[in-house]
Short mmCIF file of C-alpha atoms and ligand atoms in Angstrom, two decimals:
data_model
loop_
_atom_site.label_atom_id
_atom_site.label_comp_id
_atom_site.label_asym_id
_atom_site.label_seq_id
_atom_site.Cartn_x
_atom_site.Cartn_y
_atom_site.Cartn_z
CA MET A 3 45.50 -12.58 -58.97
CA THR A 4 41.13 -13.93 -57.99
CA ALA A 5 40.99 -17.64 -56.56
CA ARG A 6 40.16 -18.66 -60.50
CA GLN A 7 43.86 -18.26 -61.06
CA ARG A 8 45.67 -18.91 -58.23
CA HIS A 9 44.61 -22.92 -57.65
CA GLY A 10 44.24 -24.99 -60.26
CA THR A 11 40.72 -25.61 -61.22
CA GLY A 12 40.19 -27.33 -64.24
CA ARG A 13 41.65 -30.64 -65.53
CA GLY A 14 45.68 -30.79 -66.88
CA PRO A 15 48.90 -32.00 -67.31
CA GLU A 16 49.32 -33.05 -63.73
CA ALA A 17 45.96 -34.73 -63.45
CA THR A 18 47.10 -38.79 -62.53
CA THR A 19 44.41 -40.10 -60.93
CA PRO A 20 40.54 -39.60 -60.41
CA ALA A 21 40.20 -37.17 -57.14
CA ALA A 22 42.80 -34.93 -59.05
CA GLU A 23 41.01 -34.39 -61.90
CA ALA A 24 39.46 -31.60 -60.34
CA GLY A 25 42.41 -29.61 -59.18
CA THR A 26 44.25 -28.84 -56.76
CA PHE A 27 43.78 -25.97 -53.56
CA THR A 28 46.04 -24.67 -51.10
CA LEU A 29 44.83 -24.96 -47.70
CA GLY A 30 47.25 -22.24 -45.99
CA GLY A 31 49.80 -21.79 -48.40
CA ASP A 32 51.29 -24.49 -48.47
CA LEU A 33 49.00 -27.37 -48.70
CA THR A 34 48.06 -28.45 -51.81
CA VAL A 35 45.66 -30.99 -52.14
CA ASN A 36 43.58 -32.44 -54.86
CA ARG A 37 39.40 -30.57 -54.11
CA MET A 38 37.87 -33.69 -54.24
CA GLY A 39 37.81 -34.95 -50.21
CA PHE A 40 36.21 -37.03 -48.61
CA GLY A 41 34.43 -36.99 -45.03
CA ALA A 42 34.34 -39.61 -42.36
CA MET A 43 31.46 -39.21 -40.40
CA ARG A 44 29.86 -42.17 -42.32
CA ILE A 45 32.34 -45.00 -40.65
CA THR A 46 31.05 -44.97 -37.55
CA GLY A 47 27.19 -46.81 -35.82
CA ARG A 48 23.92 -45.14 -36.56
CA GLY A 49 24.01 -41.70 -34.77
CA ILE A 50 27.12 -40.92 -36.17
CA PHE A 51 27.60 -43.46 -32.48
CA GLY A 52 30.32 -45.91 -31.77
CA PRO A 53 31.67 -48.50 -33.97
CA PRO A 54 30.50 -49.33 -37.96
CA ALA A 55 28.25 -52.15 -39.44
CA ASP A 56 30.86 -53.59 -41.36
CA PRO A 57 34.85 -51.66 -40.38
CA GLU A 58 36.12 -54.27 -42.53
CA GLU A 59 34.00 -52.39 -45.85
CA CYS A 60 35.22 -48.27 -43.71
CA ILE A 61 39.32 -50.15 -44.59
CA ARG A 62 37.97 -50.88 -47.78
CA VAL A 63 36.63 -47.16 -48.45
CA LEU A 64 40.02 -45.07 -46.26
CA ARG A 65 43.04 -46.94 -48.12
CA ARG A 66 40.29 -46.78 -51.42
CA SER A 67 40.53 -43.09 -52.01
CA VAL A 68 43.98 -42.85 -51.40
CA GLU A 69 44.52 -44.67 -54.81
CA LEU A 70 41.73 -42.93 -56.12
CA GLY A 71 43.78 -39.64 -55.63
CA VAL A 72 42.50 -38.10 -52.25
CA ASN A 73 44.78 -36.52 -49.42
CA PHE A 74 42.52 -34.16 -47.73
CA ILE A 75 40.58 -36.82 -45.59
CA ASP A 76 38.31 -34.63 -42.78
CA THR A 77 37.07 -36.14 -39.85
CA ALA A 78 36.81 -35.51 -36.29
CA ASP A 79 36.51 -35.97 -32.10
CA SER A 80 33.10 -36.57 -32.33
CA TYR A 81 32.32 -39.14 -34.61
CA GLY A 82 31.90 -41.64 -33.00
CA PRO A 83 33.00 -39.90 -30.76
CA TYR A 84 36.80 -41.09 -31.38
CA VAL A 85 35.85 -44.51 -33.88
CA SER A 86 36.50 -42.26 -37.34
CA GLU A 87 40.01 -40.98 -35.94
CA GLU A 88 40.85 -44.67 -34.78
CA LEU A 89 39.92 -46.01 -38.11
CA ILE A 90 42.13 -43.74 -40.49
CA ALA A 91 44.60 -44.45 -38.42
CA GLN A 92 44.24 -48.48 -38.32
CA ALA A 93 43.91 -48.22 -42.54
CA LEU A 94 45.69 -45.23 -42.83
CA TYR A 95 48.97 -45.02 -41.16
CA PRO A 96 52.21 -44.99 -41.65
CA TYR A 97 50.42 -42.24 -44.30
CA PRO A 98 51.20 -41.71 -47.78
CA ASP A 99 52.65 -37.60 -48.21
CA GLY A 100 51.11 -35.12 -49.21
CA LEU A 101 47.90 -36.20 -47.65
CA VAL A 102 46.61 -34.23 -45.28
CA ILE A 103 43.63 -35.25 -42.63
CA ALA A 104 41.74 -32.12 -40.73
CA THR A 105 39.98 -32.91 -37.87
CA LYS A 106 37.94 -31.33 -35.67
CA ALA A 107 36.65 -30.56 -32.27
CA GLY A 108 34.40 -28.70 -29.47
CA LEU A 109 30.99 -30.79 -30.03
CA GLU A 110 30.81 -33.38 -27.15
CA ARG A 111 28.92 -36.47 -27.75
CA PRO A 112 26.16 -37.61 -25.19
CA GLY A 113 24.99 -40.56 -27.22
CA PRO A 114 23.56 -40.94 -30.63
CA ASP A 115 22.77 -38.31 -32.69
CA GLN A 116 23.60 -35.89 -29.73
CA TRP A 117 26.11 -33.02 -30.53
CA LYS A 118 27.09 -30.93 -27.37
CA PRO A 119 29.08 -27.68 -28.00
CA ASN A 120 32.02 -27.55 -25.87
CA GLY A 121 33.90 -24.57 -26.50
CA ARG A 122 35.75 -24.71 -22.62
CA PRO A 123 39.60 -24.05 -23.59
CA GLU A 124 40.56 -26.78 -21.48
CA HIS A 125 38.27 -29.41 -23.02
CA ILE A 126 39.98 -28.06 -26.59
CA ARG A 127 43.10 -28.82 -25.13
CA ARG A 128 42.99 -32.64 -24.20
CA GLU A 129 40.94 -33.41 -27.26
CA CYS A 130 43.62 -32.39 -29.11
CA GLU A 131 45.89 -34.17 -27.52
CA GLY A 132 43.26 -37.23 -28.02
CA SER A 133 43.42 -36.27 -31.46
CA LEU A 134 47.53 -36.51 -31.63
CA ARG A 135 47.43 -39.35 -30.40
CA ARG A 136 44.72 -41.70 -32.40
CA LEU A 137 45.45 -39.97 -34.96
CA ARG A 138 50.06 -41.36 -34.55
CA VAL A 139 50.40 -37.21 -35.90
CA GLU A 140 52.99 -34.78 -34.14
CA ARG A 141 51.10 -32.37 -35.18
CA ILE A 142 47.28 -32.13 -37.10
CA ASP A 143 46.88 -29.98 -40.51
CA LEU A 144 44.71 -28.48 -39.97
CA TYR A 145 42.58 -27.98 -36.92
CA GLN A 146 38.36 -27.45 -36.38
CA LEU A 147 36.67 -25.06 -34.33
CA HIS A 148 33.39 -27.44 -34.68
CA ARG A 149 31.41 -25.57 -33.22
CA ILE A 150 31.55 -21.41 -31.94
CA ASP A 151 30.44 -22.33 -27.97
CA SER A 152 27.85 -20.17 -27.03
CA ALA A 153 28.40 -20.39 -23.13
CA VAL A 154 31.85 -19.39 -23.21
CA PRO A 155 33.27 -15.88 -24.82
CA GLU A 156 34.70 -16.60 -28.53
CA ASP A 157 38.13 -15.14 -28.06
CA GLU A 158 38.99 -17.67 -25.51
CA GLN A 159 38.19 -20.64 -27.92
CA PHE A 160 39.59 -19.17 -30.70
CA GLY A 161 42.62 -17.96 -27.86
CA VAL A 162 43.47 -22.19 -26.90
CA MET A 163 43.43 -21.94 -31.15
CA ALA A 164 46.27 -19.74 -31.17
CA GLU A 165 48.11 -21.57 -28.46
CA LEU A 166 48.30 -24.75 -30.03
CA VAL A 167 48.55 -23.29 -33.13
CA ARG A 168 51.86 -21.28 -31.34
CA GLU A 169 52.57 -24.67 -29.37
CA GLY A 170 53.09 -27.14 -32.68
CA LYS A 171 50.21 -29.72 -32.24
CA VAL A 172 48.78 -27.87 -35.16
CA ARG A 173 49.42 -26.18 -38.33
CA HIS A 174 45.80 -24.37 -39.64
CA VAL A 175 43.78 -23.75 -38.29
CA GLY A 176 38.96 -23.51 -39.48
CA LEU A 177 36.43 -22.45 -38.52
CA SER A 178 32.46 -24.32 -39.32
CA GLU A 179 28.87 -23.10 -39.51
CA VAL A 180 29.62 -20.12 -39.39
CA ASP A 181 29.82 -16.46 -41.09
CA ALA A 182 32.23 -14.06 -42.51
CA ALA A 183 31.84 -11.63 -39.42
CA ALA A 184 33.03 -15.15 -36.93
CA VAL A 185 35.84 -15.35 -39.73
CA GLU A 186 36.62 -12.18 -39.02
CA ARG A 187 36.58 -11.89 -35.09
CA ALA A 188 38.47 -14.74 -35.30
CA ARG A 189 41.39 -13.51 -37.29
CA ARG A 190 42.16 -10.95 -34.79
CA VAL A 191 43.50 -14.13 -33.00
CA VAL A 192 44.35 -16.69 -35.07
CA PRO A 193 44.91 -17.13 -39.02
CA ILE A 194 41.53 -18.46 -40.36
CA VAL A 195 42.38 -20.58 -43.86
CA SER A 196 39.46 -22.66 -43.60
CA VAL A 197 35.93 -22.36 -43.25
CA GLN A 198 33.51 -26.00 -43.36
CA ASN A 199 29.83 -25.56 -43.26
CA ARG A 200 26.83 -27.30 -45.32
CA TYR A 201 25.96 -26.42 -47.92
CA ASN A 202 24.95 -28.10 -51.50
CA VAL A 203 23.10 -27.70 -54.52
CA ALA A 204 20.10 -27.89 -52.73
CA ASP A 205 20.65 -25.85 -49.68
CA ARG A 206 22.61 -21.94 -50.51
CA GLU A 207 21.78 -20.74 -47.54
CA TRP A 208 25.55 -20.06 -46.73
CA GLU A 209 25.63 -18.41 -50.76
CA ASN A 210 27.14 -15.32 -49.08
CA THR A 211 30.30 -16.84 -47.07
CA VAL A 212 31.04 -19.06 -50.15
CA ASP A 213 31.89 -15.57 -51.84
CA TYR A 214 33.44 -14.72 -48.59
CA CYS A 215 36.18 -17.33 -48.86
CA GLU A 216 36.48 -16.62 -52.47
CA ARG A 217 37.50 -13.03 -51.86
CA GLU A 218 40.21 -13.91 -49.24
CA ASP A 219 40.96 -17.27 -50.48
CA VAL A 220 39.96 -19.26 -47.50
CA ALA A 221 38.95 -22.78 -48.37
CA PHE A 222 35.00 -23.33 -48.58
CA ILE A 223 34.00 -26.43 -47.24
CA PRO A 224 30.43 -27.82 -47.38
CA TRP A 225 29.69 -30.76 -45.19
CA TYR A 226 26.03 -31.89 -46.52
CA PRO A 227 27.25 -32.64 -50.36
CA LEU A 228 24.78 -34.63 -51.23
CA GLY A 229 21.79 -33.70 -49.34
CA ALA A 230 19.68 -32.38 -53.03
CA GLY A 231 16.69 -32.68 -50.62
CA ASP A 232 14.58 -29.54 -52.73
CA VAL A 233 12.18 -31.55 -55.27
CA GLN A 234 12.76 -29.71 -58.01
CA VAL A 235 16.81 -28.71 -57.58
CA GLU A 236 16.83 -32.24 -58.03
CA ARG A 237 14.46 -32.59 -60.65
CA ALA A 238 16.79 -30.17 -63.03
CA VAL A 239 20.19 -32.73 -61.54
CA GLU A 240 18.43 -35.96 -62.91
CA ARG A 241 17.36 -34.05 -66.01
CA VAL A 242 21.32 -33.20 -65.56
CA ALA A 243 22.91 -36.34 -64.24
CA THR A 244 21.24 -37.55 -67.89
CA ARG A 245 22.75 -35.66 -70.45
CA HIS A 246 26.10 -36.24 -69.00
CA GLY A 247 24.68 -40.00 -68.80
CA ALA A 248 26.60 -39.23 -64.96
CA SER A 249 24.74 -40.03 -61.40
CA PRO A 250 23.01 -36.88 -59.88
CA MET A 251 25.24 -37.32 -56.48
CA GLN A 252 28.04 -36.93 -59.75
CA VAL A 253 26.90 -34.30 -61.15
CA ALA A 254 25.84 -32.47 -57.66
CA LEU A 255 28.85 -33.49 -56.70
CA ALA A 256 30.23 -31.77 -60.23
CA TRP A 257 28.13 -28.39 -59.52
CA LEU A 258 30.13 -27.79 -55.96
CA LEU A 259 33.37 -28.00 -57.83
CA ASP A 260 32.28 -25.99 -60.18
CA ARG A 261 31.17 -22.94 -58.39
CA SER A 262 34.02 -21.70 -56.59
CA PRO A 263 37.94 -22.58 -56.45
CA VAL A 264 38.25 -22.57 -52.57
CA MET A 265 35.31 -25.25 -52.66
CA LEU A 266 36.38 -28.42 -51.63
CA PRO A 267 33.39 -31.09 -51.40
CA ILE A 268 33.78 -33.76 -48.70
CA PRO A 269 30.92 -36.73 -49.72
CA GLY A 270 31.02 -39.03 -46.49
CA THR A 271 30.17 -43.05 -47.36
CA SER A 272 31.03 -46.06 -45.44
CA LYS A 273 30.91 -48.57 -49.33
CA VAL A 274 33.29 -48.51 -51.85
CA ARG A 275 31.14 -47.93 -54.54
CA HIS A 276 29.26 -44.91 -53.65
CA LEU A 277 33.74 -43.51 -52.98
CA GLU A 278 34.45 -44.49 -56.33
CA GLU A 279 32.26 -43.26 -57.73
CA ASN A 280 31.87 -39.46 -55.89
CA VAL A 281 35.51 -39.55 -56.59
CA ALA A 282 34.36 -39.70 -60.76
CA ALA A 283 31.98 -36.69 -60.01
CA ALA A 284 35.62 -34.51 -60.00
CA ALA A 285 36.01 -35.05 -64.17
CA LEU A 286 32.05 -34.68 -64.62
CA ARG A 287 32.44 -30.11 -66.11
CA LEU A 288 28.90 -28.60 -66.70
CA THR A 289 28.12 -26.76 -70.25
CA ASP A 290 26.24 -23.47 -69.29
CA GLU A 291 23.15 -25.16 -69.97
CA ASP A 292 23.85 -27.53 -66.72
CA ARG A 293 24.43 -23.93 -64.95
CA VAL A 294 21.89 -22.03 -65.93
CA GLU A 295 19.43 -25.28 -64.76
CA LEU A 296 21.16 -25.56 -61.66
CA GLY A 297 21.60 -22.37 -60.70
CA ALA A 298 17.23 -21.48 -61.82
CA ALA A 299 16.02 -24.70 -59.75
CA ALA A 300 16.95 -23.51 -56.06
CA ALA A 301 16.11 -19.51 -56.68
N1 NAP B 25 30.83 -29.50 -39.74
C1 NAP B 25 29.98 -29.96 -39.58
O1 NAP B 25 29.02 -29.17 -38.63
C2 NAP B 25 29.66 -31.31 -39.96
C3 NAP B 25 29.34 -32.51 -40.21
C4 NAP B 25 27.96 -33.25 -41.39
C5 NAP B 25 29.12 -34.21 -42.11
N2 NAP B 25 30.54 -32.60 -41.58
C6 NAP B 25 32.19 -33.64 -42.40
O2 NAP B 25 31.07 -33.17 -43.79
C7 NAP B 25 31.41 -35.39 -44.52
C8 NAP B 25 29.88 -35.26 -45.47
O3 NAP B 25 28.54 -34.71 -44.96
P1 NAP B 25 27.47 -36.05 -45.01
O4 NAP B 25 28.18 -37.52 -44.58
O5 NAP B 25 26.67 -36.08 -43.33
O6 NAP B 25 27.28 -35.86 -45.87
P2 NAP B 25 27.15 -36.84 -47.38
O7 NAP B 25 28.57 -36.26 -47.32
O8 NAP B 25 25.69 -34.57 -48.36
O9 NAP B 25 25.84 -37.68 -47.50
C9 NAP B 25 26.47 -37.92 -46.31
C10 NAP B 25 25.38 -40.17 -46.67
O10 NAP B 25 24.75 -40.33 -48.17
C11 NAP B 25 25.13 -41.50 -48.64
N3 NAP B 25 26.20 -41.24 -49.90
C12 NAP B 25 27.34 -41.44 -50.33
N4 NAP B 25 27.86 -41.19 -51.70
C13 NAP B 25 26.41 -41.89 -51.76
C14 NAP B 25 25.93 -42.09 -53.49
N5 NAP B 25 27.21 -42.12 -54.47
N6 NAP B 25 24.76 -43.29 -53.48
C15 NAP B 25 24.41 -43.28 -52.59
N7 NAP B 25 24.39 -42.35 -51.47
C16 NAP B 25 25.03 -42.84 -50.58
C17 NAP B 25 26.55 -42.14 -47.72
O11 NAP B 25 25.71 -43.27 -46.90
P3 NAP B 25 26.33 -44.67 -47.25
O12 NAP B 25 27.74 -44.31 -46.50
O13 NAP B 25 25.38 -45.64 -47.43
O14 NAP B 25 27.08 -44.36 -49.09
C18 NAP B 25 25.98 -41.54 -46.34
O15 NAP B 25 24.58 -41.51 -45.82
C19 NAP B 25 30.75 -35.20 -43.19
O16 NAP B 25 31.43 -37.27 -43.07
C20 NAP B 25 31.65 -34.85 -42.76
O17 NAP B 25 33.59 -35.04 -42.70
C21 NAP B 25 30.55 -32.23 -41.02
#
């Protein structure tokens, strides 16, 4: 069975919320989420450091995302640091059934816009305890190694993730900014259910990794999904948007959802109006003409 057959990729009779319009993906064989998710990095201060300028609006964003059917939220201990996880708990705890909160560890934050890998097992373990406490959960549904730290043996980093699963503190493990070879190395130590790499309609560096994830039924979580920076691509995105009466952001998200059934976009925003616009993209269906235009533009 192909990933396309395994996962609901299109609107079904069960699609009762805007986020459900793009179908579902089942993480690790037991956690089914709507493919249109939410990234909670932007509900923090400038440089992803400290509290956001408008915390009340960020709380509204989180609550509205759940109302719209989003049940996959991505965060990290390093967003703020800690601010994003704390706001998620403040806005949404006690959590609605079926809400999957994915968090990450492995990056320290000396200051705004500064990210320092730390994959030492004792650090990951300490951060896991902190995330459990801040998110007020007994087990983290998806725990992602934010970066493989080149200063620490890989197997020690994968090994601590495996231990956290065995101890019941983590349900599933994911990696970030990795190629297929790294996933294969990690899989000798711990099952990997997701890969989170930078990817969007204008930035397809990880194209082969998307294909690998599709073959292996591993979720591909594209970060920076709205970063359509290339002018030529932007023109194509704009042309397609005009044809559909949609926004370029919506076309960028629809392209991702269309690209693979294992794709789980997590657009981030600190504004309710942007959230509503982004989630509505789950219902946008591209035509063959759109695919050719968007595909050729980035080639
Ligand atoms: N694994 C990693 O290394 C890694 C790295 C970066 C991010 N991430 C994850 O990926 C998620 C998404 O990445 P990202 O936040 O960098 O990029 P993104 O989702 O492509 O872009 C977010 C930015 O676009 C703006 N925006 C969002 N919706 C908009 C709309 N409809 N119209 C106009 N502007 C809009 C937001 O500003 P406003 O707040 O003004 O809407 C925000 O500044 C993050 O939240 C985080 O969970 C992971």
